Amino acid sequence: MKLNGNLRNLEKYKKTKEFEIYGMESDSNYKYGIKSTFSQCLALVGAGFLQVGVGTQLICSTVIIGALLDRSNENERLTMTIEQMSWFGSLLYLCTPLGSVFSSLVLDRLGHKNCMIITNIPYLVSQIIFFYAENVETMYVCSIMMGLGVGFSGGPFSAYLGEVCEPKLRGALMSATNVFFFSGSLLLTTIYAITRQWRLTVLANMAIPIITIVILCMASIIIL
């Protein structure tokens, strides 16, 4: 009797494992339609523009410091010492972990997409203040705001992609976001190379957070 019971348990175990393996194979071989793939790529656009913004923010201090070191622009009214430039460039990276901690506290409460939208607010405000900045303290404040925004964006960005992307496409779509990140850095340096004025560069850069907010707000409506 005990042997028969063990055999029955063994048969149940085999059936359970066969079901699990079959389920895994069916998920991996699932075919996504064009509409589903397009919807996921469209949802990626908003997150991609968020990465463009991160790329521009991380290179922004470098562009500004280089412009201030160039004495050819006689109309520039802002000056910095080497030590002040060092602090200006470092504050962004020092404040990034604080933004990440704050993001972890409010992410579940506000939602991933809302947090991604909120991320663009300090970004936009910092670019506006940059344009009118006339002293070093103001530049420090802008650098801190950008650092908090960059750190805040990491958690909601990753969680949002995990939500909207199907397992089979998730790896490819998440890898594509690196293209957006480096495109942001290239975009800002290109704008400065054309304008040769860092204030005009940050003025043009204001378009990125505005576009990102619009895309994120409209993405769910378009997909539906």
PDB file of N, CA and C in Angstrom, residues 39 51 57 68 70 78 82-83 85 97-98 100 109 118 137 139 150 161 174 186 189 192 220-221:
ATOM      1  N   SER A  39       2.343  49.198 -30.000  1.00  0.00           N
ATOM      2  CA  SER A  39       1.907  49.846 -28.764  1.00  0.00           C
ATOM      3  C   SER A  39       3.033  49.907 -27.744  1.00  0.00           C
ATOM      4  N   GLN A  51      15.060  59.500 -20.963  1.00  0.00           N
ATOM      5  CA  GLN A  51      16.493  59.200 -20.998  1.00  0.00           C
ATOM      6  C   GLN A  51      17.274  60.257 -21.773  1.00  0.00           C
ATOM      7  N   GLN A  57      21.140  66.379 -19.007  1.00  0.00           N
ATOM      8  CA  GLN A  57      21.436  66.914 -17.674  1.00  0.00           C
ATOM      9  C   GLN A  57      22.837  66.529 -17.201  1.00  0.00           C
ATOM     10  N   LEU A  68      32.219  78.844 -19.667  1.00  0.00           N
ATOM     11  CA  LEU A  68      32.714  79.875 -18.754  1.00  0.00           C
ATOM     12  C   LEU A  68      34.234  79.996 -18.800  1.00  0.00           C
ATOM     13  N   ASP A  70      35.876  79.709 -21.504  1.00  0.00           N
ATOM     14  CA  ASP A  70      36.164  80.384 -22.766  1.00  0.00           C
ATOM     15  C   ASP A  70      35.915  81.882 -22.591  1.00  0.00           C
ATOM     16  N   LEU A  78      28.542  86.125 -15.922  1.00  0.00           N
ATOM     17  CA  LEU A  78      28.768  85.186 -14.827  1.00  0.00           C
ATOM     18  C   LEU A  78      30.204  84.674 -14.864  1.00  0.00           C
ATOM     19  N   ILE A  82      37.937  78.156 -10.296  1.00  0.00           N
ATOM     20  CA  ILE A  82      38.117  76.729 -10.564  1.00  0.00           C
ATOM     21  C   ILE A  82      37.467  75.886  -9.469  1.00  0.00           C
ATOM     22  N   GLU A  83      37.606  76.320  -8.223  1.00  0.00           N
ATOM     23  CA  GLU A  83      36.984  75.582  -7.116  1.00  0.00           C
ATOM     24  C   GLU A  83      35.465  75.599  -7.225  1.00  0.00           C
ATOM     25  N   MET A  85      33.721  75.929  -9.958  1.00  0.00           N
ATOM     26  CA  MET A  85      33.359  75.057 -11.073  1.00  0.00           C
ATOM     27  C   MET A  85      33.385  73.590 -10.661  1.00  0.00           C
ATOM     28  N   PRO A  97      22.001  60.226  -5.562  1.00  0.00           N
ATOM     29  CA  PRO A  97      21.496  59.190  -4.649  1.00  0.00           C
ATOM     30  C   PRO A  97      20.317  59.652  -3.802  1.00  0.00           C
ATOM     31  N   LEU A  98      20.290  60.941  -3.431  1.00  0.00           N
ATOM     32  CA  LEU A  98      19.166  61.451  -2.647  1.00  0.00           C
ATOM     33  C   LEU A  98      17.876  61.387  -3.451  1.00  0.00           C
ATOM     34  N   SER A 100      17.224  59.197  -5.755  1.00  0.00           N
ATOM     35  CA  SER A 100      16.846  57.784  -5.824  1.00  0.00           C
ATOM     36  C   SER A 100      16.134  57.339  -4.552  1.00  0.00           C
ATOM     37  N   ARG A 109       3.207  54.921  -4.210  1.00  0.00           N
ATOM     38  CA  ARG A 109       2.077  55.773  -3.853  1.00  0.00           C
ATOM     39  C   ARG A 109       1.598  56.621  -5.032  1.00  0.00           C
ATOM     40  N   ILE A 118       6.722  63.818 -12.977  1.00  0.00           N
ATOM     41  CA  ILE A 118       7.253  64.707 -11.944  1.00  0.00           C
ATOM     42  C   ILE A 118       8.750  64.935 -12.129  1.00  0.00           C
ATOM     43  N   GLU A 137      25.722  80.897  -6.559  1.00  0.00           N
ATOM     44  CA  GLU A 137      24.766  80.184  -5.713  1.00  0.00           C
ATOM     45  C   GLU A 137      23.588  79.662  -6.522  1.00  0.00           C
ATOM     46  N   MET A 139      23.656  78.811  -9.628  1.00  0.00           N
ATOM     47  CA  MET A 139      24.150  77.669 -10.405  1.00  0.00           C
ATOM     48  C   MET A 139      24.206  76.412  -9.548  1.00  0.00           C
ATOM     49  N   VAL A 150      17.647  63.498 -11.809  1.00  0.00           N
ATOM     50  CA  VAL A 150      18.271  62.329 -12.438  1.00  0.00           C
ATOM     51  C   VAL A 150      18.127  61.103 -11.547  1.00  0.00           C
ATOM     52  N   LEU A 161       9.033  50.445 -17.730  1.00  0.00           N
ATOM     53  CA  LEU A 161       9.350  49.561 -18.852  1.00  0.00           C
ATOM     54  C   LEU A 161       8.996  48.119 -18.527  1.00  0.00           C
ATOM     55  N   MET A 174      14.403  47.598 -23.654  1.00  0.00           N
ATOM     56  CA  MET A 174      15.159  48.246 -22.583  1.00  0.00           C
ATOM     57  C   MET A 174      16.586  48.558 -23.032  1.00  0.00           C
ATOM     58  N   LEU A 186      24.678  63.923 -26.966  1.00  0.00           N
ATOM     59  CA  LEU A 186      25.100  64.405 -28.284  1.00  0.00           C
ATOM     60  C   LEU A 186      24.291  65.621 -28.704  1.00  0.00           C
ATOM     61  N   THR A 189      25.492  68.892 -26.772  1.00  0.00           N
ATOM     62  CA  THR A 189      26.789  69.373 -27.250  1.00  0.00           C
ATOM     63  C   THR A 189      26.690  69.920 -28.672  1.00  0.00           C
ATOM     64  N   TYR A 192      25.178  73.435 -28.476  1.00  0.00           N
ATOM     65  CA  TYR A 192      26.177  74.416 -28.036  1.00  0.00           C
ATOM     66  C   TYR A 192      27.197  74.697 -29.138  1.00  0.00           C
ATOM     67  N   SER A 220      -1.020  56.831 -22.978  1.00  0.00           N
ATOM     68  CA  SER A 220      -2.088  55.885 -22.650  1.00  0.00           C
ATOM     69  C   SER A 220      -3.318  56.122 -23.510  1.00  0.00           C
ATOM     70  N   ILE A 221      -3.607  57.386 -23.840  1.00  0.00           N
ATOM     71  CA  ILE A 221      -4.778  57.696 -24.667  1.00  0.00           C
ATOM     72  C   ILE A 221      -4.586  57.176 -26.083  1.00  0.00           C
TER      73      ILE A 221
END
